[in-house]
Short mmCIF file of C-alpha atoms and ligand atoms in Angstrom, two decimals:
data_model
loop_
_atom_site.label_atom_id
_atom_site.label_comp_id
_atom_site.label_asym_id
_atom_site.label_seq_id
_atom_site.Cartn_x
_atom_site.Cartn_y
_atom_site.Cartn_z
CA MET A 1 83.81 -28.16 19.39
CA ASP A 2 82.80 -27.63 15.79
CA ASP A 3 81.57 -31.21 15.69
CA LEU A 4 79.51 -30.65 18.80
CA LYS A 5 78.05 -27.49 17.32
CA ALA A 6 77.19 -29.11 14.02
CA LYS A 7 75.72 -32.14 15.76
CA TYR A 8 73.40 -30.21 18.08
CA LEU A 9 72.31 -27.49 15.67
CA GLY A 10 71.40 -30.30 13.26
CA LEU A 11 69.48 -32.26 15.88
CA ILE A 12 67.69 -29.14 17.12
CA SER A 13 66.52 -28.06 13.71
CA GLY A 14 65.24 -31.59 13.10
CA ALA A 15 63.37 -31.93 16.42
CA GLY A 16 59.71 -32.67 15.84
CA SER A 17 58.23 -31.86 19.24
CA GLU A 18 58.78 -29.87 22.39
CA ALA A 19 59.48 -33.11 24.25
CA ALA A 20 62.23 -34.07 21.79
CA LEU A 21 63.64 -30.56 22.12
CA GLU A 22 63.74 -30.86 25.90
CA GLU A 23 65.61 -34.14 25.62
CA LEU A 24 68.19 -32.46 23.40
CA ARG A 25 68.56 -29.61 25.88
CA VAL A 26 69.33 -32.05 28.71
CA GLN A 27 71.68 -33.99 26.47
CA ALA A 28 73.65 -30.88 25.43
CA VAL A 29 73.52 -28.24 28.15
CA GLY A 30 71.86 -30.05 31.08
CA LYS A 31 73.92 -30.63 34.24
CA LYS A 32 75.45 -33.80 32.82
CA GLY A 33 75.14 -32.70 29.21
CA GLU A 34 77.95 -33.07 26.72
CA ILE A 35 78.82 -29.37 26.69
CA SER A 36 78.61 -29.08 30.46
CA LEU A 37 81.05 -31.99 30.77
CA GLN A 38 83.41 -30.20 28.42
CA MET A 39 83.22 -27.15 30.62
CA ARG A 40 84.28 -29.21 33.60
CA GLU A 41 87.42 -30.15 31.66
CA LEU A 42 88.45 -26.47 31.80
CA GLY A 43 89.66 -27.04 35.35
CA LYS A 44 92.35 -29.43 34.17
CA MET A 45 93.73 -27.04 31.53
CA THR A 46 96.63 -24.64 31.73
CA PRO A 47 95.59 -21.01 32.21
CA GLU A 48 96.46 -20.24 28.58
CA GLU A 49 94.37 -23.09 27.23
CA ARG A 50 91.53 -22.13 29.55
CA GLN A 51 91.57 -18.55 28.30
CA LEU A 52 91.18 -19.79 24.79
CA MET A 53 88.65 -22.54 25.41
CA GLY A 54 86.48 -20.90 28.10
CA PRO A 55 84.94 -18.19 25.91
CA LYS A 56 84.56 -20.63 23.02
CA LEU A 57 82.63 -23.10 25.14
CA ASN A 58 80.49 -20.34 26.58
CA ALA A 59 79.73 -19.05 23.10
CA LEU A 60 78.81 -22.56 22.01
CA LYS A 61 76.52 -22.96 24.99
CA ASP A 62 74.84 -19.65 24.22
CA GLU A 63 74.42 -20.55 20.60
CA ILE A 64 72.79 -23.85 21.46
CA ASN A 65 70.52 -22.24 24.02
CA SER A 66 69.30 -19.68 21.54
CA ALA A 67 68.84 -22.36 18.87
CA LEU A 68 66.70 -24.27 21.38
CA ALA A 69 64.62 -21.19 22.16
CA ALA A 70 64.13 -20.35 18.50
CA LYS A 71 63.10 -23.90 17.68
CA LYS A 72 60.73 -23.94 20.62
CA ALA A 73 59.01 -20.80 19.35
CA ALA A 74 58.86 -22.21 15.82
CA LEU A 75 57.26 -25.43 17.10
CA ALA A 76 54.66 -23.44 19.05
CA ASP A 77 53.87 -21.34 15.95
CA ALA A 78 53.48 -24.46 13.86
CA ALA A 79 51.19 -26.01 16.50
CA LEU A 80 49.04 -22.88 16.52
CA ASP A 81 48.83 -22.91 12.73
CA GLU A 82 47.70 -26.53 12.87
CA ARG A 83 44.98 -25.67 15.41
CA LEU A 84 43.77 -22.69 13.45
CA LYS A 85 43.44 -24.90 10.39
CA VAL A 86 41.01 -27.28 12.12
CA GLU A 87 39.42 -25.07 14.75
CA TRP A 88 37.87 -22.44 12.57
CA LEU A 89 34.78 -20.63 13.57
CA ASP A 90 31.90 -19.38 11.42
CA VAL A 91 30.94 -16.17 13.17
CA THR A 92 27.98 -15.74 10.81
CA LEU A 93 26.20 -18.80 12.28
CA PRO A 94 23.16 -18.04 14.44
CA THR A 95 23.60 -18.79 18.16
CA ARG A 96 22.30 -22.06 19.57
CA PRO A 97 18.80 -21.70 20.96
CA GLN A 98 19.11 -21.48 24.74
CA ARG A 99 16.28 -22.24 27.16
CA GLN A 100 15.45 -19.17 29.15
CA GLY A 101 13.69 -19.16 32.48
CA THR A 102 10.06 -18.07 32.55
CA ILE A 103 8.04 -15.71 34.69
CA HIS A 104 5.67 -17.65 36.94
CA PRO A 105 1.96 -16.95 36.28
CA VAL A 106 1.60 -15.70 39.86
CA SER A 107 4.38 -13.14 39.32
CA GLN A 108 2.88 -12.14 35.99
CA VAL A 109 -0.61 -11.62 37.43
CA TRP A 110 0.84 -9.89 40.51
CA GLU A 111 2.46 -7.39 38.12
CA GLU A 112 -0.73 -7.02 36.12
CA CYS A 113 -2.77 -6.27 39.25
CA THR A 114 -0.19 -3.77 40.46
CA ALA A 115 -0.16 -1.99 37.09
CA ILE A 116 -3.94 -1.72 36.86
CA PHE A 117 -4.49 -0.53 40.41
CA ALA A 118 -1.53 1.86 40.14
CA ASP A 119 -3.33 3.45 37.19
CA MET A 120 -6.26 4.08 39.54
CA GLY A 121 -4.03 5.72 42.13
CA PHE A 122 -3.39 2.77 44.48
CA ALA A 123 0.07 2.47 46.04
CA VAL A 124 1.57 -0.90 46.97
CA ALA A 125 1.84 -1.66 50.71
CA GLU A 126 3.53 -4.63 52.37
CA GLY A 127 3.41 -6.50 55.65
CA PRO A 128 5.06 -9.52 57.25
CA GLN A 129 3.97 -13.08 56.49
CA ILE A 130 4.48 -14.03 60.13
CA GLU A 131 1.92 -11.87 61.94
CA THR A 132 0.91 -11.27 65.52
CA ASP A 133 -2.57 -12.52 66.31
CA TRP A 134 -3.52 -8.91 66.98
CA TYR A 135 -2.93 -7.77 63.39
CA ASN A 136 -4.27 -10.94 61.82
CA PHE A 137 -7.39 -11.19 64.03
CA ASP A 138 -8.17 -8.77 66.89
CA ALA A 139 -7.52 -5.52 65.02
CA LEU A 140 -9.78 -6.85 62.27
CA ASN A 141 -12.60 -7.31 64.76
CA ILE A 142 -12.08 -11.08 65.02
CA PRO A 143 -11.93 -11.69 68.80
CA GLY A 144 -10.54 -14.89 70.32
CA HIS A 145 -13.86 -16.69 70.56
CA HIS A 146 -14.98 -15.71 67.04
CA PRO A 147 -15.76 -18.68 64.74
CA ALA A 148 -13.81 -16.99 61.91
CA ARG A 149 -10.59 -17.85 63.77
CA ALA A 150 -11.43 -21.51 63.73
CA GLU A 151 -12.68 -21.37 60.13
CA MET A 152 -9.41 -20.04 58.81
CA ASP A 153 -7.34 -23.20 59.40
CA THR A 154 -4.59 -21.06 60.83
CA PHE A 155 -0.95 -22.15 61.11
CA TYR A 156 0.31 -21.16 64.55
CA MET A 157 3.97 -20.55 65.32
CA HIS A 158 5.64 -22.30 68.23
CA ARG A 159 5.92 -20.67 71.67
CA ALA A 160 8.39 -21.80 74.28
CA GLU A 161 7.01 -23.83 77.18
CA GLY A 162 5.64 -21.48 79.84
CA ASP A 163 5.33 -18.51 77.47
CA ASP A 164 1.60 -17.82 77.42
CA ARG A 165 1.57 -14.92 75.03
CA PRO A 166 -0.70 -15.77 72.08
CA PRO A 167 1.39 -17.41 69.38
CA HIS A 168 2.24 -15.60 66.15
CA VAL A 169 0.51 -16.94 63.05
CA LEU A 170 1.26 -17.30 59.36
CA ARG A 171 -1.09 -14.62 58.11
CA THR A 172 -4.32 -16.19 56.87
CA HIS A 173 -5.15 -13.23 54.65
CA THR A 174 -3.64 -9.93 53.49
CA SER A 175 -6.12 -7.94 55.61
CA PRO A 176 -3.63 -7.29 58.48
CA VAL A 177 -1.83 -5.00 56.02
CA GLN A 178 -4.95 -2.78 56.12
CA ILE A 179 -4.20 -2.05 59.77
CA ARG A 180 -0.47 -1.67 59.23
CA SER A 181 -0.90 0.80 56.42
CA MET A 182 -3.57 2.79 58.28
CA GLU A 183 -1.07 3.09 61.12
CA ALA A 184 1.68 4.10 58.71
CA THR A 185 -0.12 6.70 56.62
CA GLY A 186 -3.43 7.55 58.29
CA ALA A 187 -6.33 8.78 56.16
CA PRO A 188 -6.97 9.39 53.34
CA THR A 189 -5.28 6.34 51.85
CA ARG A 190 -5.49 4.13 48.81
CA ILE A 191 -3.38 0.97 48.78
CA ILE A 192 -3.24 -2.55 47.49
CA CYS A 193 -1.22 -5.31 49.05
CA PRO A 194 -0.34 -8.34 46.98
CA GLY A 195 1.21 -11.11 49.03
CA ARG A 196 1.46 -14.67 50.28
CA VAL A 197 -1.06 -16.05 52.74
CA TYR A 198 -1.35 -19.44 54.49
CA ARG A 199 -4.14 -21.81 55.46
CA ALA A 200 -4.04 -25.53 56.25
CA ASP A 201 -5.98 -26.74 53.23
CA TYR A 202 -5.09 -28.86 50.23
CA ASP A 203 -7.11 -29.94 47.18
CA GLN A 204 -7.48 -29.02 43.50
CA THR A 205 -8.33 -25.40 44.31
CA HIS A 206 -6.57 -24.98 47.67
CA THR A 207 -2.91 -25.00 48.65
CA PRO A 208 -1.51 -24.27 52.13
CA MET A 209 0.23 -21.19 50.69
CA PHE A 210 -1.51 -19.01 48.15
CA HIS A 211 -1.70 -15.36 47.12
CA GLN A 212 -4.14 -12.55 47.72
CA VAL A 213 -4.27 -8.93 46.76
CA GLU A 214 -5.85 -6.71 49.37
CA GLY A 215 -7.37 -3.35 48.47
CA LEU A 216 -8.13 -0.46 50.79
CA ALA A 217 -9.47 3.00 50.00
CA ILE A 218 -10.32 5.47 52.76
CA ASP A 219 -11.55 9.01 52.38
CA ARG A 220 -14.39 11.18 53.65
CA ASP A 221 -17.10 9.95 51.31
CA ILE A 222 -16.00 6.62 49.79
CA SER A 223 -18.97 4.33 49.17
CA MET A 224 -19.91 0.85 47.92
CA ALA A 225 -20.52 2.50 44.53
CA ASN A 226 -16.84 3.43 44.36
CA LEU A 227 -15.96 -0.16 45.27
CA LYS A 228 -18.12 -1.54 42.49
CA TRP A 229 -16.68 0.87 39.94
CA VAL A 230 -13.08 0.14 40.94
CA LEU A 231 -13.64 -3.63 40.76
CA GLU A 232 -15.43 -3.53 37.39
CA GLU A 233 -12.73 -1.27 36.06
CA PHE A 234 -10.11 -3.68 37.36
CA PHE A 235 -11.70 -6.85 35.94
CA SER A 236 -12.38 -5.26 32.57
CA ALA A 237 -8.75 -4.12 32.28
CA TYR A 238 -7.45 -7.44 33.58
CA PHE A 239 -9.51 -9.70 31.32
CA GLY A 240 -9.37 -7.27 28.41
CA THR A 241 -13.13 -7.24 27.99
CA LYS A 242 -16.05 -5.59 29.75
CA VAL A 243 -16.78 -7.69 32.87
CA LYS A 244 -19.94 -7.35 34.96
CA THR A 245 -19.83 -8.01 38.68
CA ARG A 246 -22.49 -9.31 41.03
CA PHE A 247 -22.46 -8.38 44.71
CA ARG A 248 -23.92 -10.92 47.12
CA ALA A 249 -24.59 -9.96 50.72
CA SER A 250 -22.14 -11.76 52.96
CA HIS A 251 -20.44 -11.42 56.31
CA PHE A 252 -16.89 -10.58 57.34
CA PRO A 253 -16.11 -9.33 60.84
CA PHE A 254 -13.99 -6.51 59.42
CA THR A 255 -16.50 -5.03 56.96
CA GLU A 256 -20.06 -3.78 57.33
CA PRO A 257 -21.88 -4.19 55.04
CA SER A 258 -20.00 -7.05 53.41
CA ALA A 259 -20.30 -8.52 49.95
CA GLU A 260 -18.88 -11.43 48.07
CA VAL A 261 -18.24 -10.48 44.48
CA ASP A 262 -18.83 -12.71 41.47
CA ILE A 263 -17.76 -11.98 37.91
CA GLN A 264 -19.83 -12.74 34.85
CA CYS A 265 -18.80 -15.83 32.89
CA SER A 266 -19.98 -18.61 30.63
CA TRP A 267 -19.32 -22.34 30.97
CA GLU A 268 -18.90 -24.22 27.73
CA ASN A 269 -17.60 -27.80 27.52
CA GLY A 270 -15.94 -27.38 30.86
CA THR A 271 -14.11 -24.15 29.98
CA VAL A 272 -14.86 -20.84 31.60
CA LYS A 273 -15.03 -17.60 29.65
CA VAL A 274 -15.08 -14.41 31.66
CA GLY A 275 -17.14 -11.41 30.55
CA GLU A 276 -19.89 -13.27 28.71
CA GLY A 277 -22.82 -15.59 29.38
CA ASP A 278 -25.07 -15.79 32.41
CA GLY A 279 -22.89 -17.74 34.83
CA TRP A 280 -21.18 -16.24 37.85
CA LEU A 281 -17.90 -17.02 39.54
CA GLU A 282 -16.90 -15.93 43.01
CA VAL A 283 -13.56 -14.12 43.07
CA LEU A 284 -13.36 -11.95 46.15
CA GLY A 285 -14.67 -10.73 49.48
CA SER A 286 -15.25 -7.06 50.17
CA GLY A 287 -17.21 -4.44 52.04
CA MET A 288 -17.12 -1.11 53.85
CA VAL A 289 -14.37 -1.07 56.47
CA HIS A 290 -15.88 -1.70 59.92
CA PRO A 291 -15.66 1.33 62.26
CA LYS A 292 -13.84 -0.82 64.83
CA VAL A 293 -11.21 -1.67 62.22
CA LEU A 294 -10.67 2.01 61.39
CA GLN A 295 -10.30 2.66 65.09
CA ALA A 296 -7.80 -0.16 65.49
CA GLY A 297 -5.80 1.45 62.68
CA GLY A 298 -5.89 4.82 64.48
CA ILE A 299 -8.39 6.42 62.12
CA ASP A 300 -11.49 8.26 63.40
CA PRO A 301 -14.58 6.48 62.01
CA ASN A 302 -16.66 9.62 62.51
CA GLU A 303 -14.54 11.42 59.94
CA TRP A 304 -13.46 8.71 57.56
CA GLN A 305 -14.91 5.72 55.77
CA GLY A 306 -13.82 3.41 53.02
CA PHE A 307 -13.95 0.06 51.29
CA ALA A 308 -11.71 -2.99 51.41
CA PHE A 309 -11.49 -6.14 49.35
CA GLY A 310 -9.41 -9.29 49.24
CA MET A 311 -9.00 -11.25 46.03
CA GLY A 312 -7.23 -14.51 45.19
CA ILE A 313 -4.34 -13.86 42.79
CA ASP A 314 -3.89 -17.53 41.93
CA ARG A 315 -7.61 -17.86 41.34
CA ILE A 316 -7.75 -15.05 38.79
CA ALA A 317 -4.51 -16.32 37.21
CA MET A 318 -6.18 -19.72 36.66
CA LEU A 319 -9.19 -17.98 35.13
CA LYS A 320 -7.31 -15.72 32.75
CA TYR A 321 -4.73 -18.23 31.60
CA GLY A 322 -6.84 -21.42 31.67
CA ILE A 323 -4.81 -23.27 34.31
CA PRO A 324 -6.87 -26.13 35.75
CA ASP A 325 -5.10 -27.21 38.95
CA LEU A 326 -3.83 -24.84 41.63
CA ARG A 327 -1.51 -27.41 43.22
CA ALA A 328 0.68 -27.49 40.10
CA PHE A 329 1.46 -23.78 40.65
CA PHE A 330 3.84 -24.67 43.43
CA ASP A 331 5.30 -28.01 42.26
CA SER A 332 8.24 -26.34 40.45
CA ASP A 333 7.79 -28.78 37.55
CA LEU A 334 9.87 -27.32 34.70
CA ARG A 335 7.49 -28.67 32.05
CA TRP A 336 4.62 -26.80 33.74
CA LEU A 337 6.69 -23.64 34.10
CA ARG A 338 7.69 -23.71 30.42
CA HIS A 339 4.10 -24.26 29.37
CA TYR A 340 2.37 -21.70 31.58
CA GLY A 341 5.26 -19.31 32.26
CA PHE A 342 5.81 -16.01 30.50
CA SER A 343 8.76 -14.61 28.65
CA ALA A 344 10.63 -11.99 30.64
CA LEU A 345 9.92 -9.51 27.87
CA GLN A 346 6.19 -10.17 27.79
CA VAL A 347 4.50 -6.99 28.91
CA PRO A 348 1.38 -7.54 31.04
CA THR A 349 -1.68 -7.80 28.82
CA ILE A 350 -3.95 -5.22 30.32
CA ARG A 351 -6.33 -2.87 28.68
CA GLY A 352 -7.03 0.59 30.02
CA GLY A 353 -10.13 2.73 29.63
CA VAL A 354 -12.71 0.00 29.13
N1 LIG B 1 -9.77 -11.23 54.19
C1 LIG B 1 -10.91 -11.84 53.52
C2 LIG B 1 -10.54 -13.28 53.17
O1 LIG B 1 -9.39 -13.62 53.16
C3 LIG B 1 -11.25 -11.11 52.26
C4 LIG B 1 -11.72 -9.72 52.52
C5 LIG B 1 -10.84 -8.68 52.49
C6 LIG B 1 -13.08 -9.46 52.77
C7 LIG B 1 -11.29 -7.37 52.73
C8 LIG B 1 -13.51 -8.20 52.97
C9 LIG B 1 -12.63 -7.15 52.97
O2 LIG B 1 -11.39 -14.10 52.90
#
């Protein structure tokens, strides 16, 4: 028994790996191990011999088991020491530069518009992108036969066979939100509605989905003069420089009188600069809300009046940030997004009190 003990304690202390240690365990105290076989011999002994040998064998087994456990722990410690020697870490190193996502120019400009109009007391209103034809057309004084319906290149939703209700549409402008917010809050009201709109059109300056921001202000004595002031105030804050506007008589079914609004700009070597020069660029449609539209929104046109405008968000984003092609806005090309996108921490560049 002493030989066995000396043999195994020697082998265990010399074992170089956990695998070698496991082999020794099987060899010594496994089911068919040397010590286990010895224990089986106990059965053949006289009771006296057994009383002497039993405890000794058990003690030997225990001793070997604990030697195995101790060696196992020592091997693990040594392995950890080895790893720590090679796997050291310099916590003073700067972190690796990691690409962050960017804010899309549309989102940036959307925020800028919201901030500027909020400063002038406009709340943000919302409406659905799938509209009934009543909100998108009829309530805005565009009856079924009106050419404006055809002009808008409307996307119509599907109706089941035999269902002759007029189909819903993808809203062609943000103007239906005028009606929805009149219904919701009545007069007086002052809201803007930035949002997605849809028209079947595609070239360098048109995409089937684009963005508008609608404006609506209704009170007892709101006039075109207020409209002009609000828009000049907006453009000056947005472009960070005093911007003149030019109103051209126009026609929209939902406003009377109506005006298309241009902003002052210069053209030099193919680049546009807003707020200088003697060129003009069209950026929005506007006018005094038509009495029929007020009525459709549940507001008495004998008591209330107001202005409305609709402006292209993508258009003014292209102008401010020098982006040449609208189609690229919605291609999700990462190179484009990295180039034209904004850092999440970049605060909108707007200037108040111009
Ligand atoms: N809805 C018009 C368009 O999309 C813009 C507009 C809005 C004009 C409000 C006048 C008043 O072209």
